[in-house]
PDB file of C-alpha atoms in Angstrom:
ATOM      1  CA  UNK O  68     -15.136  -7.159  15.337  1.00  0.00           C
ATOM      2  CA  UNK O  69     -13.154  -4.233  16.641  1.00  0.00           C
ATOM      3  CA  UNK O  70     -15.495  -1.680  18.674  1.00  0.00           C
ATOM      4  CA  UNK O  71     -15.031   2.109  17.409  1.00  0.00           C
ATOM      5  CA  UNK O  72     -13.857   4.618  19.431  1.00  0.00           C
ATOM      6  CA  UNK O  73     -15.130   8.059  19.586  1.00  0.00           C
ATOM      7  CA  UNK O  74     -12.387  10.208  18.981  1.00  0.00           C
ATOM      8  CA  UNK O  75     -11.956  11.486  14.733  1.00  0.00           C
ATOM      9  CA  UNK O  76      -8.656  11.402  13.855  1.00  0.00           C
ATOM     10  CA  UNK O  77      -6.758  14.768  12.691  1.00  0.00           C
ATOM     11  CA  UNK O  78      -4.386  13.532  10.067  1.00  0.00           C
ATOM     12  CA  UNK O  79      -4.209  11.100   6.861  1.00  0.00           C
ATOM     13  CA  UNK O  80      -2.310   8.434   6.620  1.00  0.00           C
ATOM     14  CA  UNK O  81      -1.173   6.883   3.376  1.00  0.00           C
ATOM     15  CA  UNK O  82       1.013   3.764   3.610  1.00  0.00           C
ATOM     16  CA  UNK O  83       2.701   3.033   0.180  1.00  0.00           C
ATOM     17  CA  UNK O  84       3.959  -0.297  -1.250  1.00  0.00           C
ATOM     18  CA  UNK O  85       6.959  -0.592  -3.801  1.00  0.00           C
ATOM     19  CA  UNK O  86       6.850  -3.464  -4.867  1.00  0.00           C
ATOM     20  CA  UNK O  87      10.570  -5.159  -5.664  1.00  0.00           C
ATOM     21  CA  UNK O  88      11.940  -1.647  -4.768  1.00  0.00           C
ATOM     22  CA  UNK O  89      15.290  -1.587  -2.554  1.00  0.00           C
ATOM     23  CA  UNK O  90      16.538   0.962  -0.483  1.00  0.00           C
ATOM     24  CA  UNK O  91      20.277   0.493  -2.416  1.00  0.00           C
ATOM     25  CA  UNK O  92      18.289   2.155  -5.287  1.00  0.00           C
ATOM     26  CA  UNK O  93      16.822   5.037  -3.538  1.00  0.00           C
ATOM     27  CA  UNK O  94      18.646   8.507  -3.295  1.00  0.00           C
ATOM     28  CA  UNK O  95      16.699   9.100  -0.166  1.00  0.00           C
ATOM     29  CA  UNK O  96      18.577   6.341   1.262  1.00  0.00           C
ATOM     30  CA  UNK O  97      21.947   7.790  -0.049  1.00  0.00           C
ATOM     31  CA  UNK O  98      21.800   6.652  -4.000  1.00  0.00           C
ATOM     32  CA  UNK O  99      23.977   9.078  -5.988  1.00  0.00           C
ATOM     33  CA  UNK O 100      20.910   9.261  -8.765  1.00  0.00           C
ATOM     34  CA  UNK O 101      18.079  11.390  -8.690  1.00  0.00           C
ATOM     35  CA  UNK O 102      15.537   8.119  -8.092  1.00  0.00           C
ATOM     36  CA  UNK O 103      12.644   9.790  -5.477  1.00  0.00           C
ATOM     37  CA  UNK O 104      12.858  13.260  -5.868  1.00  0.00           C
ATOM     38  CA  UNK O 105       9.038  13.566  -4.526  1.00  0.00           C
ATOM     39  CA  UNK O 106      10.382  12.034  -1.184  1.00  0.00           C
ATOM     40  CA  UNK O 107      13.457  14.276  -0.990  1.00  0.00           C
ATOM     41  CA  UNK O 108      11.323  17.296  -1.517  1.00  0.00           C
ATOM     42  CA  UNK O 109       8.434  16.067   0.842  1.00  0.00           C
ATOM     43  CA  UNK O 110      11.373  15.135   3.210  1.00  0.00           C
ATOM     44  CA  UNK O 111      13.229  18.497   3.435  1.00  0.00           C
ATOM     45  CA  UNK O 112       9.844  20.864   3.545  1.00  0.00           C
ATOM     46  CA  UNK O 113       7.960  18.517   5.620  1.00  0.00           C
ATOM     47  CA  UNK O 114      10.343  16.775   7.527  1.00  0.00           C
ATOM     48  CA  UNK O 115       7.660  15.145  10.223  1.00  0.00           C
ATOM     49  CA  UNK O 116       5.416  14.112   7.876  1.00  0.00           C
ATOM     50  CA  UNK O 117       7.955  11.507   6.386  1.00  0.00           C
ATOM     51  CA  UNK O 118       9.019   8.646   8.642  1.00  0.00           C
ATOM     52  CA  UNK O 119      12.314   7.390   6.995  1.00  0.00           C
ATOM     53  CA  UNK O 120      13.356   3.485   8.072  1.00  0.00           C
ATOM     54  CA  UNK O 121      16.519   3.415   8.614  1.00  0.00           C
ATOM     55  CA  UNK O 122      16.475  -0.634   8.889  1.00  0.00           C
ATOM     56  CA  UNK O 123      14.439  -1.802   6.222  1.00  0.00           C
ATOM     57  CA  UNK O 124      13.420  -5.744   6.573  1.00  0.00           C
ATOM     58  CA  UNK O 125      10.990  -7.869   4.450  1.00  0.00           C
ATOM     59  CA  UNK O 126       9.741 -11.209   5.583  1.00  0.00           C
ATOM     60  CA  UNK O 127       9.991 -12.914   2.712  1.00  0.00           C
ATOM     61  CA  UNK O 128      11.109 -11.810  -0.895  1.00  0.00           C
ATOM     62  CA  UNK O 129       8.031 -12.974  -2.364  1.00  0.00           C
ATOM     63  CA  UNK O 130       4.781 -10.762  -2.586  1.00  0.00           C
ATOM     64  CA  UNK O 131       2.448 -13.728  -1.301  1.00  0.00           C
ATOM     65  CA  UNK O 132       4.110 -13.490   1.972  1.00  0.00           C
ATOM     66  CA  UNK O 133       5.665 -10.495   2.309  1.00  0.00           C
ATOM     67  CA  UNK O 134       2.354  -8.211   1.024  1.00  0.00           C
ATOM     68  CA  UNK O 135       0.274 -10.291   4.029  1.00  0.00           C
ATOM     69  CA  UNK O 136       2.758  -9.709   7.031  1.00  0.00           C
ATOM     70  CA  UNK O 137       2.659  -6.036   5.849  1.00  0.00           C
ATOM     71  CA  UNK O 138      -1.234  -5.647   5.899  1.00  0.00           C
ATOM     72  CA  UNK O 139      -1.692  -7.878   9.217  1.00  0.00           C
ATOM     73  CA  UNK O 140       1.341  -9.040  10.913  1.00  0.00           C
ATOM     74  CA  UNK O 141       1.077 -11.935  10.262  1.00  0.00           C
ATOM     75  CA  UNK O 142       4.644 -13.720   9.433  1.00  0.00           C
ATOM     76  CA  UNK O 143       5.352 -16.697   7.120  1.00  0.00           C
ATOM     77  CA  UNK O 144       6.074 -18.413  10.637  1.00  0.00           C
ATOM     78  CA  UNK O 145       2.848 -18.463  11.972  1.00  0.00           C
ATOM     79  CA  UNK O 146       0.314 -20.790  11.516  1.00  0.00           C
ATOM     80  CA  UNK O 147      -1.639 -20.498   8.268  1.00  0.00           C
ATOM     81  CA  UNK O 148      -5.047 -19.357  10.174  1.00  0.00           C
ATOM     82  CA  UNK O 149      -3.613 -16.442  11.527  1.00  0.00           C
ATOM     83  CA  UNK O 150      -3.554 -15.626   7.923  1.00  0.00           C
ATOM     84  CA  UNK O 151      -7.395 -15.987   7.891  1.00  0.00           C
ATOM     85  CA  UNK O 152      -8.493 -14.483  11.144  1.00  0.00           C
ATOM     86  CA  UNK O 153      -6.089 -11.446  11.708  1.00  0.00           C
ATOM     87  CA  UNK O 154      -7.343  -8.367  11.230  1.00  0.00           C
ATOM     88  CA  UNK O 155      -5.812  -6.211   8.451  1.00  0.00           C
ATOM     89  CA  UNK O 156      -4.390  -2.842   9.022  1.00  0.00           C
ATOM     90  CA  UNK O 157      -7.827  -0.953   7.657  1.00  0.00           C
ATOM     91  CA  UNK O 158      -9.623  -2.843  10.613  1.00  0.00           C
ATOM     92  CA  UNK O 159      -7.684  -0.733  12.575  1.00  0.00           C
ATOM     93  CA  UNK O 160      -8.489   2.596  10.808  1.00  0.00           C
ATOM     94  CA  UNK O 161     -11.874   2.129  10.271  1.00  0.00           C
ATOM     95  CA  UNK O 162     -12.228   1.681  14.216  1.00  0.00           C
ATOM     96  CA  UNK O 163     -10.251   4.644  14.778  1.00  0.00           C
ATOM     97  CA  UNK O 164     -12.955   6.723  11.981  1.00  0.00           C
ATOM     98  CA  UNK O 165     -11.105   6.749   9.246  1.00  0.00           C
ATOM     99  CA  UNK O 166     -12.282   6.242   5.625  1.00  0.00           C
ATOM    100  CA  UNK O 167     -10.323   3.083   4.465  1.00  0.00           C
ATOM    101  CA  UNK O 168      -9.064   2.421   0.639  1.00  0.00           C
ATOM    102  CA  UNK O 169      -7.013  -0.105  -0.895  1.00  0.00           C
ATOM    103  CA  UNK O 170      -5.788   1.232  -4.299  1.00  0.00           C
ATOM    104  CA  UNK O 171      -3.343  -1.212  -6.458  1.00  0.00           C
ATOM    105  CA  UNK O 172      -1.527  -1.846 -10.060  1.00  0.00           C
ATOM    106  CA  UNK O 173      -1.725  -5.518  -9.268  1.00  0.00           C
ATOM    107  CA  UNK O 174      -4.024  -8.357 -10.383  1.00  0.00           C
ATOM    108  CA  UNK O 175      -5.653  -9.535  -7.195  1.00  0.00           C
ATOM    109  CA  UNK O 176      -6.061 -13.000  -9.200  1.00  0.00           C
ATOM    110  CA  UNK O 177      -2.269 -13.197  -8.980  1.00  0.00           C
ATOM    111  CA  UNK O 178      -1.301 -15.586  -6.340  1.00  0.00           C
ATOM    112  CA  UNK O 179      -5.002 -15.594  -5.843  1.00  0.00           C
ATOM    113  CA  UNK O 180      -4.771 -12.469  -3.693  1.00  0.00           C
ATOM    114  CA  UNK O 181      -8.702 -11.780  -4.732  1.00  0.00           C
ATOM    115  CA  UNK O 182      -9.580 -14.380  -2.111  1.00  0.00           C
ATOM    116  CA  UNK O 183      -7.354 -13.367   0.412  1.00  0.00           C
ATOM    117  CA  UNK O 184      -9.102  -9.533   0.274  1.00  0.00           C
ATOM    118  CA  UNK O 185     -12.622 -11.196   0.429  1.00  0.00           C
ATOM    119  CA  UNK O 186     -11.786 -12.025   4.056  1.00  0.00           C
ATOM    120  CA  UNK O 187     -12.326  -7.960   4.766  1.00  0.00           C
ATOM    121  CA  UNK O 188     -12.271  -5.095   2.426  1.00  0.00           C
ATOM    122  CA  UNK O 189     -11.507  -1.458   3.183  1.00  0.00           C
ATOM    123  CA  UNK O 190     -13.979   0.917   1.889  1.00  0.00           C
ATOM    124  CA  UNK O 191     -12.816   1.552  -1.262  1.00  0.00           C
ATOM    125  CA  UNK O 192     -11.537  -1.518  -3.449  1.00  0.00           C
ATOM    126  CA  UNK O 193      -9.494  -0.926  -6.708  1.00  0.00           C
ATOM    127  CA  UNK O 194      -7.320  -2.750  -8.506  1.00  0.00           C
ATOM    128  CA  UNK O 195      -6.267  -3.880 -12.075  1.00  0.00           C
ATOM    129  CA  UNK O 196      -9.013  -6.086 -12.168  1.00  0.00           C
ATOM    130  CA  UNK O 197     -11.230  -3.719 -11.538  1.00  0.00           C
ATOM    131  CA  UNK O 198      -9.958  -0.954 -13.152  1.00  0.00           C
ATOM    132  CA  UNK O 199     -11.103  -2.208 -16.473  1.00  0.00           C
ATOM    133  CA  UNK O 200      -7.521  -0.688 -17.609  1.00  0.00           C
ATOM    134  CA  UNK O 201      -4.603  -2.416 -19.894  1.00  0.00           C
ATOM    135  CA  UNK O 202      -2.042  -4.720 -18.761  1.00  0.00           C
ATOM    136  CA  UNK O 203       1.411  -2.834 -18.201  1.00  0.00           C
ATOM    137  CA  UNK O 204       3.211  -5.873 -17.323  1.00  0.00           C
ATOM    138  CA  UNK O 205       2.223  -9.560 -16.777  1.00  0.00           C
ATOM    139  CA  UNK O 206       0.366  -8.916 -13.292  1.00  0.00           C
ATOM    140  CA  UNK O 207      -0.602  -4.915 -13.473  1.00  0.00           C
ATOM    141  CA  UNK O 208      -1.188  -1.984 -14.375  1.00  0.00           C
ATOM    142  CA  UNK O 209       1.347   1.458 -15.509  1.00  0.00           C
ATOM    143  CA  UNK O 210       1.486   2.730 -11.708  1.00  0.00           C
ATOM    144  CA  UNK O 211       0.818   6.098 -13.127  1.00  0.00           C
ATOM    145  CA  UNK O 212      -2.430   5.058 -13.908  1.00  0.00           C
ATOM    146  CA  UNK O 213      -3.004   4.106 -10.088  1.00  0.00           C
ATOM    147  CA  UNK O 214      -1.274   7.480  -9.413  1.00  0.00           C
ATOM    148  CA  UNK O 215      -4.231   9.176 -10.880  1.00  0.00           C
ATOM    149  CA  UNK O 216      -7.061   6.741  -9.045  1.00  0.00           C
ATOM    150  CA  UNK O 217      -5.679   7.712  -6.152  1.00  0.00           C
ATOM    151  CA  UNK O 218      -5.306  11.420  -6.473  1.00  0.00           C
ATOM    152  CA  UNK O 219      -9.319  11.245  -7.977  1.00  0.00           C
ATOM    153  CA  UNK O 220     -10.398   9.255  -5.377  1.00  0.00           C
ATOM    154  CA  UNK O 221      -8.438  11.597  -2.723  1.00  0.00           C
ATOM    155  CA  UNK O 222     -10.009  14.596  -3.953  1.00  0.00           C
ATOM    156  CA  UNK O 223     -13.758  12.553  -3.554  1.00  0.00           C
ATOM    157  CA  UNK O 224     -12.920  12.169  -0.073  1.00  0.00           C
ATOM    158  CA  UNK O 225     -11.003  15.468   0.622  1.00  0.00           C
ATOM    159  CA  UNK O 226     -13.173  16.273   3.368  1.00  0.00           C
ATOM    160  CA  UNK O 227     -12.703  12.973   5.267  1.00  0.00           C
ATOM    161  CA  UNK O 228      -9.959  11.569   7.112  1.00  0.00           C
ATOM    162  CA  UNK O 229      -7.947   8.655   5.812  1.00  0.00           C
ATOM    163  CA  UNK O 230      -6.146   5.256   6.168  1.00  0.00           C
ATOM    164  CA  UNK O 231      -4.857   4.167   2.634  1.00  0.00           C
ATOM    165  CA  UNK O 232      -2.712   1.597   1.085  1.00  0.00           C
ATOM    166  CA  UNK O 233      -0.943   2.027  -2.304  1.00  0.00           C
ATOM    167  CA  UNK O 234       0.430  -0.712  -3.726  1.00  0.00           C
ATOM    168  CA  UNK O 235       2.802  -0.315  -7.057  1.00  0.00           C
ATOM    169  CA  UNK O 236       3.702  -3.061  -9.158  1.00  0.00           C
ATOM    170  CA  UNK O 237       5.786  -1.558 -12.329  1.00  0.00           C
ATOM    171  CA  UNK O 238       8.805  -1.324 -10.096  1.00  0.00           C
ATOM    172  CA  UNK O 239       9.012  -4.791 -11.182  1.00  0.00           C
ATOM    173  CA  UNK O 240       9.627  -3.932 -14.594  1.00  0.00           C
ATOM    174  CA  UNK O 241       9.722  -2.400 -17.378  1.00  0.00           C
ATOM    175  CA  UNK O 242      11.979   0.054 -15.635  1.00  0.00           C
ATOM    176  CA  UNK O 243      11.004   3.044 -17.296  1.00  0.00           C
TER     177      UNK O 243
END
């Protein structure tokens, strides 16, 4: 259990996951096609709300490892417990006051993923599975779907700060 501490944070933070999605496809990164033009606006009128990695690195090319280390740390290398007892990244937020929400395209029976999120929860929990929506692909949802839980569910909680993880799956495929 992770003690709170007293201070309310005084900014939102939104961590997104593409999945399959490589930097060598990205015009942010330097791809001649128009591919993220949000970014590249968000990046040249907010510059230092944008944090840019230069060095991108995945532990694994599969989402059963790599979607883990991302939420907790933990690294295919370590012993399988640590994959039971670390605490994910919403732990964190939720100690530091922060409303917590994990919104995803992805079937969380995939991989069995839906008993890896029993271990802890954020506050809000939605997923394909949940969503009651169609499938887009073989394991999700159309991400623009997702786009719009999370922009409802931001507006719910406009008056809160946040710690949220997106996680797409369409960038898979179809590539539309």
């Amino acid at each position: 259990a992770l003690k709170k501490i007293r201070q309310k944070p005084d900014f939102n933070i939104l961590l997104i996951v593409f999945e399959s999605l490589r930097t060598q496809n990205m015009q942010i990164y330097g791809y001649e096609r128009e591919t993220t033009p949000f970014l590249n606006s968000l990046n040249r009128s907010e510059p230092r709300s944008l944090y840019i990695f230069r060095k991108t690195y995945s532990v694994s090319t599969t989402t059963m490892l790599a979607i883990p280390a991302i939420l907790t740390g933990v690294t295919p290398e370590q012993p399988g417990v640590f994959y039971k007892t670390m605490p994910f990244v919403w732990e964190y937020a939720e100690m530091m006051n922060y409303h917590t929400f994990f919104i995803s395209s992805h079937s969380m029976y995939w991989y069995r993923f839906d008993r890896y999120y029993s271990l802890n929860k954020p506050v809000f929990f939605w997923n394909k599975d949940t969503s009651g929506l169609p499938s887009f692909n073989d394991i999700g949802i159309d991400d623009r779907l997702t786009v719009q839980m999370l922009n409802s569910h931001i507006q719910e909680i406009r008056h809160k700060p946040f710690f949220g993880v997106l996680q797409f799956n369409a960038t898979h495929f179809p590539y539309n």
